[in-house]
């Protein structure tokens, strides 16, 4: 796994340099760099989709003469560590899925991925779709047959018969079943494994407050994920589940709701388990937001849980547990493309510093998903997944909501919130 601290930082650029035709250079008003935060006067050079130089010295000359962009901020493309591309984000998510064919769901998935792309998301992780639909959407983008963000997909999440999101098809009850389904997902091309360790609010009859599996089954799955070199993302709404996932070294705990019989309680033992596991908490902070359309009792409960979790997320962050800016986009009343809002909310509602909130939606997410050596930061050797914001993010936090340009692997794919369809070209 990549270590951001070891990436080369910009040199002082004593020498100017000439670059070849085909290179592209950015010179935004401010550029967000690993380990340095927002820096002025930085030139970012890209050749063949890869960042080849980051310098605060003289601009490159030749074909790649940088266009100065005063009043803008260049940040890494956002990474949404938790979406459901095949979910509608409406009020009847499960019914919408059940009523839709795989072919149509695949098209819907791409549409949702493109919505996110237009809002600055260059990588997203689909944490559960029916069958292999999200894997197909991933492949359509990866092969250049359509425009989209880089997609990671888990396939159908592993869950119990009748358990949380069982309709997606990843049911497994015994230890042997769980291992078999995990192997099947990876054989089908899953980029990571998703386990529903507790029930969820989306699934009537499942119990969000209790484990769906005993600890030995989860331990066996965690070991299998390691053997298969796949990150394990664990859905957890109880303190017991959060601590168990951390103690077994899960890459990410989604939601991280620390529910106990005495209400929401973050114990020192839970913190210790997460730290020992190197586990990130995906706060899915966009679930239950006050302005997401409160349409009754369900939303009110979610909003209440969110409110109670805000100080818990702050405490986790203070204790050194990385927070991620996943959205859970697609679940009830959570629209696709809300990742920038999640970053903003981690600052405004949880209290993270702006730089830290941005890391939650970029480098920390890349690292947790095993992509740290590929994307998530503006540094030489990484993919040119870049987001140019219309505004100075140092002084205006809402600039994150104004994507002027979005670039994936060096290709301009969206401009001012609209897809750049001229990027729709096959690579073969
Ligand atoms: Zn989810």
Tab-separated table of C-alpha atoms and ligand atoms in Angstrom:
chain	number	residue	atom	x	y	z
A	1	UNK	CA	0.000	0.000	0.000
A	2	UNK	CA	1.276	3.405	-0.881
A	3	UNK	CA	2.545	5.670	1.830
A	4	UNK	CA	1.804	9.298	1.054
A	5	UNK	CA	4.585	10.463	3.312
A	6	UNK	CA	7.055	8.758	1.010
A	7	UNK	CA	5.866	10.403	-2.176
A	8	UNK	CA	8.258	12.970	-3.543
A	9	UNK	CA	7.232	16.507	-2.709
A	10	UNK	CA	7.605	19.343	-5.187
A	11	UNK	CA	11.184	20.340	-5.732
A	12	UNK	CA	12.157	23.970	-5.571
A	13	UNK	CA	12.319	24.078	-9.340
A	14	UNK	CA	15.608	25.844	-9.844
A	15	UNK	CA	15.670	24.768	-13.468
A	16	UNK	CA	12.935	25.360	-15.992
A	17	UNK	CA	12.053	22.422	-18.163
A	18	UNK	CA	10.758	21.860	-21.632
A	19	UNK	CA	8.178	19.192	-22.163
A	20	UNK	CA	7.000	17.243	-25.117
A	21	UNK	CA	3.878	17.640	-27.207
A	22	UNK	CA	0.907	15.850	-25.678
A	23	UNK	CA	1.678	16.965	-22.153
A	24	UNK	CA	-0.792	19.089	-20.215
A	25	UNK	CA	0.009	21.504	-17.432
A	26	UNK	CA	-2.125	23.131	-14.763
A	27	UNK	CA	-1.336	26.247	-12.801
A	28	UNK	CA	-4.268	26.941	-10.497
A	29	UNK	CA	-4.495	29.744	-7.961
A	30	UNK	CA	-3.864	27.172	-5.260
A	31	UNK	CA	-3.031	23.477	-5.455
A	32	UNK	CA	-3.655	20.898	-2.726
A	33	UNK	CA	-0.521	18.824	-2.193
A	34	UNK	CA	0.112	15.875	0.130
A	35	UNK	CA	1.902	16.953	3.254
A	36	UNK	CA	1.815	20.620	2.297
A	37	UNK	CA	-1.840	21.597	2.049
A	38	UNK	CA	-2.768	24.463	-0.263
A	39	UNK	CA	0.205	25.913	-2.141
A	40	UNK	CA	0.292	28.824	-4.584
A	41	UNK	CA	2.287	28.991	-7.786
A	42	UNK	CA	2.397	25.261	-8.406
A	43	UNK	CA	2.555	23.724	-11.866
A	44	UNK	CA	1.248	20.205	-12.333
A	45	UNK	CA	2.454	18.425	-15.425
A	46	UNK	CA	0.685	15.422	-16.931
A	47	UNK	CA	1.916	13.097	-19.660
A	48	UNK	CA	-0.138	10.137	-20.891
A	49	UNK	CA	-2.588	10.448	-18.028
A	50	UNK	CA	0.064	10.323	-15.308
A	51	UNK	CA	1.261	13.218	-13.173
A	52	UNK	CA	4.929	13.476	-14.081
A	53	UNK	CA	5.970	16.621	-12.239
A	54	UNK	CA	4.701	18.912	-9.502
A	55	UNK	CA	6.810	21.992	-9.119
A	56	UNK	CA	6.661	25.380	-7.511
A	57	UNK	CA	9.486	26.530	-9.746
A	58	UNK	CA	9.271	28.108	-13.198
A	59	UNK	CA	6.516	27.024	-15.543
A	60	UNK	CA	7.302	24.418	-18.148
A	61	UNK	CA	7.866	25.745	-21.631
A	62	UNK	CA	7.040	24.210	-24.973
A	63	UNK	CA	3.864	22.379	-25.877
A	64	UNK	CA	2.621	22.177	-22.320
A	65	UNK	CA	2.758	25.857	-21.444
A	66	UNK	CA	0.523	26.096	-18.408
A	67	UNK	CA	-2.629	28.153	-18.500
A	68	UNK	CA	-2.635	30.247	-15.322
A	69	UNK	CA	-6.026	29.890	-13.630
A	70	UNK	CA	-6.255	32.558	-10.957
A	71	UNK	CA	-9.167	32.209	-8.566
A	72	UNK	CA	-9.278	28.440	-8.942
A	73	UNK	CA	-8.155	25.575	-6.728
A	74	UNK	CA	-6.748	22.300	-8.021
A	75	UNK	CA	-7.456	19.309	-5.792
A	76	UNK	CA	-7.313	15.558	-6.376
A	77	UNK	CA	-10.481	14.146	-7.925
A	78	UNK	CA	-12.883	13.136	-5.172
A	79	UNK	CA	-13.162	9.499	-4.133
A	80	UNK	CA	-16.531	8.300	-2.897
A	81	UNK	CA	-15.855	5.212	-0.828
A	82	UNK	CA	-19.503	4.210	-0.547
A	83	UNK	CA	-22.172	4.381	-3.248
A	84	UNK	CA	-24.851	2.100	-4.651
A	85	UNK	CA	-24.914	2.835	-8.357
A	86	UNK	CA	-28.013	0.737	-8.990
A	87	UNK	CA	-30.045	2.358	-6.185
A	88	UNK	CA	-32.387	5.192	-7.084
A	89	UNK	CA	-31.948	7.454	-4.066
A	90	UNK	CA	-35.729	7.788	-3.983
A	91	UNK	CA	-38.243	6.801	-1.348
A	92	UNK	CA	-38.697	3.168	-2.500
A	93	UNK	CA	-35.154	2.036	-3.252
A	94	UNK	CA	-35.640	-1.711	-2.915
A	95	UNK	CA	-38.869	-1.726	-4.927
A	96	UNK	CA	-37.102	0.264	-7.642
A	97	UNK	CA	-34.350	-2.355	-7.877
A	98	UNK	CA	-36.692	-5.332	-7.831
A	99	UNK	CA	-38.791	-3.845	-10.627
A	100	UNK	CA	-35.831	-3.221	-12.938
A	101	UNK	CA	-34.021	-5.598	-15.282
A	102	UNK	CA	-30.261	-6.062	-15.118
A	103	UNK	CA	-29.842	-4.365	-18.501
A	104	UNK	CA	-31.717	-1.272	-17.385
A	105	UNK	CA	-29.990	-1.300	-14.001
A	106	UNK	CA	-26.642	-1.249	-15.772
A	107	UNK	CA	-27.631	1.866	-17.688
A	108	UNK	CA	-28.967	3.473	-14.528
A	109	UNK	CA	-25.668	2.653	-12.814
A	110	UNK	CA	-23.691	4.420	-15.519
A	111	UNK	CA	-25.993	7.435	-15.382
A	112	UNK	CA	-25.472	7.695	-11.620
A	113	UNK	CA	-21.715	7.284	-12.039
A	114	UNK	CA	-21.726	10.121	-14.567
A	115	UNK	CA	-23.723	12.362	-12.221
A	116	UNK	CA	-21.029	11.817	-9.611
A	117	UNK	CA	-18.311	12.447	-12.188
A	118	UNK	CA	-19.820	15.801	-13.126
A	119	UNK	CA	-19.607	16.777	-9.457
A	120	UNK	CA	-15.932	15.998	-9.189
A	121	UNK	CA	-15.869	12.292	-8.302
A	122	UNK	CA	-13.125	10.526	-10.252
A	123	UNK	CA	-13.230	7.235	-8.330
A	124	UNK	CA	-16.111	5.559	-6.552
A	125	UNK	CA	-16.680	2.277	-4.765
A	126	UNK	CA	-19.962	0.499	-5.360
A	127	UNK	CA	-20.673	-1.177	-2.034
A	128	UNK	CA	-23.461	-3.429	-3.215
A	129	UNK	CA	-25.473	-3.949	-6.371
A	130	UNK	CA	-27.521	-6.810	-7.703
A	131	UNK	CA	-25.490	-9.680	-9.107
A	132	UNK	CA	-22.716	-8.465	-11.372
A	133	UNK	CA	-24.373	-5.285	-12.658
A	134	UNK	CA	-21.896	-2.864	-11.059
A	135	UNK	CA	-18.990	-5.009	-12.281
A	136	UNK	CA	-20.350	-4.533	-15.803
A	137	UNK	CA	-20.619	-0.776	-15.326
A	138	UNK	CA	-17.037	-0.745	-14.091
A	139	UNK	CA	-15.863	-2.657	-17.147
A	140	UNK	CA	-17.756	-0.375	-19.538
A	141	UNK	CA	-15.865	2.622	-18.156
A	142	UNK	CA	-12.512	0.887	-17.752
A	143	UNK	CA	-12.544	-0.266	-21.367
A	144	UNK	CA	-13.237	3.267	-22.596
A	145	UNK	CA	-16.636	2.355	-24.041
A	146	UNK	CA	-18.291	5.066	-22.010
A	147	UNK	CA	-17.296	8.018	-19.849
A	148	UNK	CA	-17.274	7.641	-16.104
A	149	UNK	CA	-15.259	7.721	-12.948
A	150	UNK	CA	-13.014	4.809	-12.071
A	151	UNK	CA	-15.393	2.289	-10.492
A	152	UNK	CA	-14.551	-0.293	-7.878
A	153	UNK	CA	-17.277	-2.839	-7.246
A	154	UNK	CA	-17.931	-5.484	-4.627
A	155	UNK	CA	-20.695	-7.273	-6.474
A	156	UNK	CA	-23.619	-8.339	-4.315
A	157	UNK	CA	-22.810	-7.778	-0.648
A	158	UNK	CA	-22.425	-10.863	1.541
A	159	UNK	CA	-25.455	-11.116	3.806
A	160	UNK	CA	-27.686	-13.670	5.489
A	161	UNK	CA	-30.760	-15.225	3.908
A	162	UNK	CA	-33.405	-12.560	4.334
A	163	UNK	CA	-30.771	-10.247	5.831
A	164	UNK	CA	-29.749	-6.708	4.933
A	165	UNK	CA	-29.905	-6.275	1.136
A	166	UNK	CA	-30.507	-10.016	0.586
A	167	UNK	CA	-32.443	-9.158	-2.583
A	168	UNK	CA	-29.134	-8.352	-4.261
A	169	UNK	CA	-28.218	-12.032	-4.274
A	170	UNK	CA	-25.154	-12.386	-2.046
A	171	UNK	CA	-26.733	-14.628	0.585
A	172	UNK	CA	-24.528	-16.871	2.700
A	173	UNK	CA	-25.327	-18.261	6.132
A	174	UNK	CA	-22.714	-20.757	7.292
A	175	UNK	CA	-18.978	-20.174	7.442
A	176	UNK	CA	-18.523	-22.384	4.368
A	177	UNK	CA	-21.214	-20.433	2.513
A	178	UNK	CA	-19.593	-17.116	3.334
A	179	UNK	CA	-16.191	-18.236	2.067
A	180	UNK	CA	-17.747	-19.727	-1.069
A	181	UNK	CA	-19.647	-16.529	-1.887
A	182	UNK	CA	-16.534	-14.424	-1.230
A	183	UNK	CA	-14.527	-16.587	-3.638
A	184	UNK	CA	-17.316	-16.418	-6.197
A	185	UNK	CA	-17.386	-12.608	-5.996
A	186	UNK	CA	-13.642	-12.354	-6.472
A	187	UNK	CA	-13.723	-14.863	-9.334
A	188	UNK	CA	-16.367	-12.673	-10.979
A	189	UNK	CA	-14.017	-9.712	-10.659
A	190	UNK	CA	-14.935	-8.007	-7.379
A	191	UNK	CA	-12.432	-5.321	-6.413
A	192	UNK	CA	-13.251	-5.652	-2.727
A	193	UNK	CA	-15.551	-7.626	-0.458
A	194	UNK	CA	-18.560	-6.119	1.284
A	195	UNK	CA	-20.027	-7.753	4.365
A	196	UNK	CA	-23.321	-6.801	5.938
A	197	UNK	CA	-22.328	-7.475	9.539
A	198	UNK	CA	-25.526	-6.027	11.013
A	199	UNK	CA	-28.974	-5.463	9.626
A	200	UNK	CA	-29.812	-2.180	7.960
A	201	UNK	CA	-32.575	0.376	7.868
A	202	UNK	CA	-33.257	-0.287	4.193
A	203	UNK	CA	-34.296	-3.874	4.866
A	204	UNK	CA	-37.451	-4.440	6.910
A	205	UNK	CA	-37.043	-7.399	9.248
A	206	UNK	CA	-33.269	-7.115	9.470
A	207	UNK	CA	-31.946	-5.902	12.807
A	208	UNK	CA	-29.440	-3.028	12.583
A	209	UNK	CA	-28.550	-3.399	16.237
A	210	UNK	CA	-27.404	-7.033	16.108
A	211	UNK	CA	-24.737	-9.093	14.380
A	212	UNK	CA	-25.816	-11.127	11.356
A	213	UNK	CA	-22.822	-13.446	11.802
A	214	UNK	CA	-20.891	-14.855	14.739
A	215	UNK	CA	-17.338	-13.630	15.238
A	216	UNK	CA	-15.692	-16.802	13.914
A	217	UNK	CA	-17.421	-16.439	10.545
A	218	UNK	CA	-16.295	-12.818	10.259
A	219	UNK	CA	-12.753	-13.810	11.221
A	220	UNK	CA	-12.701	-16.478	8.506
A	221	UNK	CA	-13.925	-13.966	5.924
A	222	UNK	CA	-11.335	-11.397	7.004
A	223	UNK	CA	-8.613	-14.027	6.572
A	224	UNK	CA	-9.981	-14.987	3.157
A	225	UNK	CA	-10.058	-11.328	2.070
A	226	UNK	CA	-6.402	-11.045	3.036
A	227	UNK	CA	-5.555	-14.221	1.149
A	228	UNK	CA	-7.326	-12.886	-1.943
A	229	UNK	CA	-5.753	-9.424	-1.545
A	230	UNK	CA	-9.106	-7.682	-1.442
A	231	UNK	CA	-10.057	-4.913	0.975
A	232	UNK	CA	-12.916	-5.880	3.287
A	233	UNK	CA	-15.618	-3.254	3.775
A	234	UNK	CA	-17.964	-3.988	6.658
A	235	UNK	CA	-21.406	-2.486	7.116
A	236	UNK	CA	-21.928	-1.978	10.858
A	237	UNK	CA	-24.575	-0.207	12.903
A	238	UNK	CA	-23.713	-1.515	16.378
A	239	UNK	CA	-20.754	-0.837	18.639
A	240	UNK	CA	-20.160	-4.588	18.858
A	241	UNK	CA	-19.980	-4.871	15.077
A	242	UNK	CA	-17.725	-1.832	14.706
A	243	UNK	CA	-15.254	-3.168	17.269
A	244	UNK	CA	-15.325	-6.688	15.793
A	245	UNK	CA	-14.608	-5.395	12.281
A	246	UNK	CA	-11.739	-3.293	13.583
A	247	UNK	CA	-10.257	-6.117	15.617
A	248	UNK	CA	-10.237	-8.313	12.490
A	249	UNK	CA	-8.457	-5.685	10.407
A	250	UNK	CA	-11.285	-4.690	8.076
A	251	UNK	CA	-10.161	-1.945	5.695
A	252	UNK	CA	-13.311	0.130	6.152
A	253	UNK	CA	-16.271	0.123	8.506
A	254	UNK	CA	-19.240	1.685	6.751
A	255	UNK	CA	-21.513	3.884	8.882
A	256	UNK	CA	-19.768	3.023	12.139
A	257	UNK	CA	-22.895	3.608	14.171
A	258	UNK	CA	-21.885	2.754	17.750
A	259	UNK	CA	-25.346	1.686	18.904
A	260	UNK	CA	-25.617	-0.163	22.210
A	261	UNK	CA	-28.518	-1.027	24.489
A	262	UNK	CA	-27.722	2.258	26.258
A	263	UNK	CA	-27.794	4.359	23.108
A	264	UNK	CA	-24.798	5.460	21.060
A	265	UNK	CA	-21.589	4.848	23.000
A	266	UNK	CA	-18.024	5.096	21.715
A	267	UNK	CA	-15.900	3.076	24.112
A	268	UNK	CA	-12.091	3.137	24.435
A	269	UNK	CA	-12.148	-0.536	23.429
A	270	UNK	CA	-13.858	0.302	20.130
A	271	UNK	CA	-11.301	3.006	19.401
A	272	UNK	CA	-8.468	0.626	20.276
A	273	UNK	CA	-9.870	-2.073	17.977
A	274	UNK	CA	-10.176	0.325	15.036
A	275	UNK	CA	-6.678	1.654	15.565
A	276	UNK	CA	-5.207	-1.818	15.881
A	277	UNK	CA	-6.931	-2.869	12.672
A	278	UNK	CA	-5.832	0.214	10.736
A	279	UNK	CA	-9.521	0.517	9.947
A	280	UNK	CA	-11.106	3.644	8.479
A	281	UNK	CA	-14.631	4.730	9.353
A	282	UNK	CA	-16.779	5.710	6.421
A	283	UNK	CA	-19.058	8.239	8.063
A	284	UNK	CA	-21.695	8.233	5.273
A	285	UNK	CA	-22.459	11.672	6.641
A	286	UNK	CA	-24.935	12.444	3.853
A	287	UNK	CA	-27.429	9.926	5.281
A	288	UNK	CA	-30.068	11.710	7.323
A	289	UNK	CA	-28.959	15.221	6.455
A	290	UNK	CA	-31.560	17.734	7.582
A	291	UNK	CA	-32.084	19.079	4.065
A	292	UNK	CA	-32.407	15.727	2.322
A	293	UNK	CA	-36.163	15.795	2.321
A	294	UNK	CA	-37.565	14.666	5.634
A	295	UNK	CA	-40.514	12.599	4.556
A	296	UNK	CA	-41.595	10.957	7.776
A	297	UNK	CA	-40.547	8.722	10.605
A	298	UNK	CA	-37.711	6.910	8.828
A	299	UNK	CA	-35.891	10.096	7.925
A	300	UNK	CA	-36.443	11.534	11.358
A	301	UNK	CA	-34.793	8.516	12.969
A	302	UNK	CA	-31.888	8.657	10.566
A	303	UNK	CA	-31.455	12.384	11.206
A	304	UNK	CA	-31.465	11.721	14.955
A	305	UNK	CA	-28.806	9.013	14.663
A	306	UNK	CA	-26.715	11.286	12.468
A	307	UNK	CA	-26.918	14.073	15.028
A	308	UNK	CA	-25.813	11.741	17.812
A	309	UNK	CA	-22.973	10.348	15.698
A	310	UNK	CA	-21.433	13.743	14.814
A	311	UNK	CA	-19.465	14.051	18.091
A	312	UNK	CA	-18.548	10.347	17.855
A	313	UNK	CA	-17.016	10.909	14.424
A	314	UNK	CA	-15.134	13.879	15.851
A	315	UNK	CA	-13.817	11.743	18.707
A	316	UNK	CA	-12.783	8.978	16.310
A	317	UNK	CA	-10.911	11.482	14.193
A	318	UNK	CA	-9.201	12.962	17.265
A	319	UNK	CA	-8.185	9.433	18.290
A	320	UNK	CA	-6.434	8.916	14.951
A	321	UNK	CA	-9.050	6.795	13.180
A	322	UNK	CA	-9.262	7.963	9.543
A	323	UNK	CA	-12.699	9.178	8.479
A	324	UNK	CA	-13.904	8.780	4.906
A	325	UNK	CA	-16.356	10.934	2.950
A	326	UNK	CA	-18.486	8.170	1.460
A	327	UNK	CA	-22.100	9.105	0.806
A	328	UNK	CA	-24.102	5.864	0.632
A	329	UNK	CA	-25.531	7.500	-2.498
A	330	UNK	CA	-28.599	5.704	-3.796
A	331	UNK	CA	-30.160	4.780	-0.462
A	332	UNK	CA	-33.355	6.496	0.643
A	333	UNK	CA	-33.173	10.209	-0.104
A	334	UNK	CA	-29.433	10.261	-0.709
A	335	UNK	CA	-28.832	11.453	-4.248
A	336	UNK	CA	-25.895	10.479	-6.410
A	337	UNK	CA	-23.076	12.972	-6.695
A	338	UNK	CA	-23.182	14.204	-3.087
A	339	UNK	CA	-19.534	13.461	-2.297
A	340	UNK	CA	-18.502	17.124	-2.200
A	341	UNK	CA	-21.328	17.724	0.240
A	342	UNK	CA	-19.955	14.924	2.437
A	343	UNK	CA	-16.529	16.582	2.435
A	344	UNK	CA	-18.141	19.895	3.325
A	345	UNK	CA	-20.200	18.301	6.119
A	346	UNK	CA	-17.150	16.657	7.666
A	347	UNK	CA	-15.823	20.186	8.129
A	348	UNK	CA	-19.015	22.042	9.010
A	349	UNK	CA	-20.803	19.373	11.063
A	350	UNK	CA	-18.021	17.183	12.479
A	351	UNK	CA	-15.409	19.893	12.834
A	352	UNK	CA	-12.552	18.575	10.744
A	353	UNK	CA	-10.132	21.115	9.365
A	354	UNK	CA	-10.651	21.773	5.675
A	355	UNK	CA	-7.504	19.916	4.658
A	356	UNK	CA	-8.493	16.900	6.755
A	357	UNK	CA	-11.994	16.808	5.298
A	358	UNK	CA	-10.500	16.897	1.816
A	359	UNK	CA	-8.184	14.003	2.676
A	360	UNK	CA	-11.250	12.015	3.807
A	361	UNK	CA	-12.618	12.369	0.279
A	362	UNK	CA	-9.301	11.764	-1.508
A	363	UNK	CA	-6.076	10.272	-0.127
A	364	UNK	CA	-7.530	8.482	2.894
A	365	UNK	CA	-10.201	6.862	0.741
A	366	UNK	CA	-7.606	5.800	-1.826
A	367	UNK	CA	-5.468	4.243	0.857
A	368	UNK	CA	-8.362	2.409	2.514
A	369	UNK	CA	-9.450	0.967	-0.837
A	370	UNK	CA	-5.943	-0.128	-1.760
A	371	UNK	CA	-5.532	2.555	-4.435
A	372	UNK	CA	-2.924	4.683	-2.686
A	373	UNK	CA	-0.296	3.922	-5.298
A	374	UNK	CA	-2.651	4.879	-8.128
A	375	UNK	CA	-4.716	7.930	-7.223
A	376	UNK	CA	-5.952	10.192	-4.420
A	377	UNK	CA	-3.271	12.857	-4.388
A	378	UNK	CA	-1.486	15.298	-6.657
A	379	UNK	CA	1.947	13.744	-6.767
A	380	UNK	CA	4.311	12.416	-9.441
A	381	UNK	CA	3.566	8.872	-10.519
A	382	UNK	CA	-0.146	8.973	-9.697
A	383	UNK	CA	-2.983	9.092	-12.198
A	384	UNK	CA	-3.998	12.594	-13.268
A	385	UNK	CA	-7.403	12.408	-11.562
A	386	UNK	CA	-7.922	16.084	-10.973
A	387	UNK	CA	-10.664	18.471	-9.951
A	388	UNK	CA	-10.357	22.151	-10.762
A	389	UNK	CA	-12.677	24.150	-8.524
A	390	UNK	CA	-14.209	27.458	-9.473
A	391	UNK	CA	-13.141	29.432	-6.406
A	392	UNK	CA	-10.471	29.610	-3.754
A	393	UNK	CA	-11.075	26.686	-1.417
A	394	UNK	CA	-8.773	28.234	1.178
A	395	UNK	CA	-11.244	31.020	1.795
A	396	UNK	CA	-14.510	29.562	0.530
A	397	UNK	CA	-15.433	26.031	1.653
A	398	UNK	CA	-18.350	25.937	-0.793
A	399	UNK	CA	-15.915	26.059	-3.721
A	400	UNK	CA	-15.838	22.252	-3.390
A	401	UNK	CA	-19.405	22.334	-4.761
A	402	UNK	CA	-18.311	24.167	-7.943
A	403	UNK	CA	-16.377	21.840	-10.225
A	404	UNK	CA	-15.032	23.814	-13.182
A	405	UNK	CA	-13.227	20.873	-14.760
A	406	UNK	CA	-12.920	17.184	-13.948
A	407	UNK	CA	-10.095	15.083	-15.353
A	408	UNK	CA	-9.743	11.321	-15.144
A	409	UNK	CA	-6.355	9.882	-16.065
A	410	UNK	CA	-5.521	13.089	-17.845
A	411	UNK	CA	-8.722	13.258	-19.941
A	412	UNK	CA	-11.158	16.135	-19.513
A	413	UNK	CA	-14.455	14.416	-18.721
A	414	UNK	CA	-16.691	17.143	-17.274
A	415	UNK	CA	-16.864	20.894	-17.390
A	416	UNK	CA	-18.963	23.100	-15.083
A	417	UNK	CA	-21.174	20.201	-14.058
A	418	UNK	CA	-21.753	18.804	-17.551
A	419	UNK	CA	-20.322	15.706	-19.107
A	420	UNK	CA	-17.670	16.321	-21.753
A	421	UNK	CA	-18.870	13.781	-24.284
A	422	UNK	CA	-15.943	14.363	-26.584
A	423	UNK	CA	-14.056	12.257	-24.069
A	424	UNK	CA	-16.213	9.310	-25.094
A	425	UNK	CA	-13.613	7.419	-26.989
A	426	UNK	CA	-12.475	3.845	-26.965
A	427	UNK	CA	-8.946	3.093	-25.982
A	428	UNK	CA	-8.597	0.120	-28.313
B	1	LIG	ZN1	-24.546	1.291	1.734
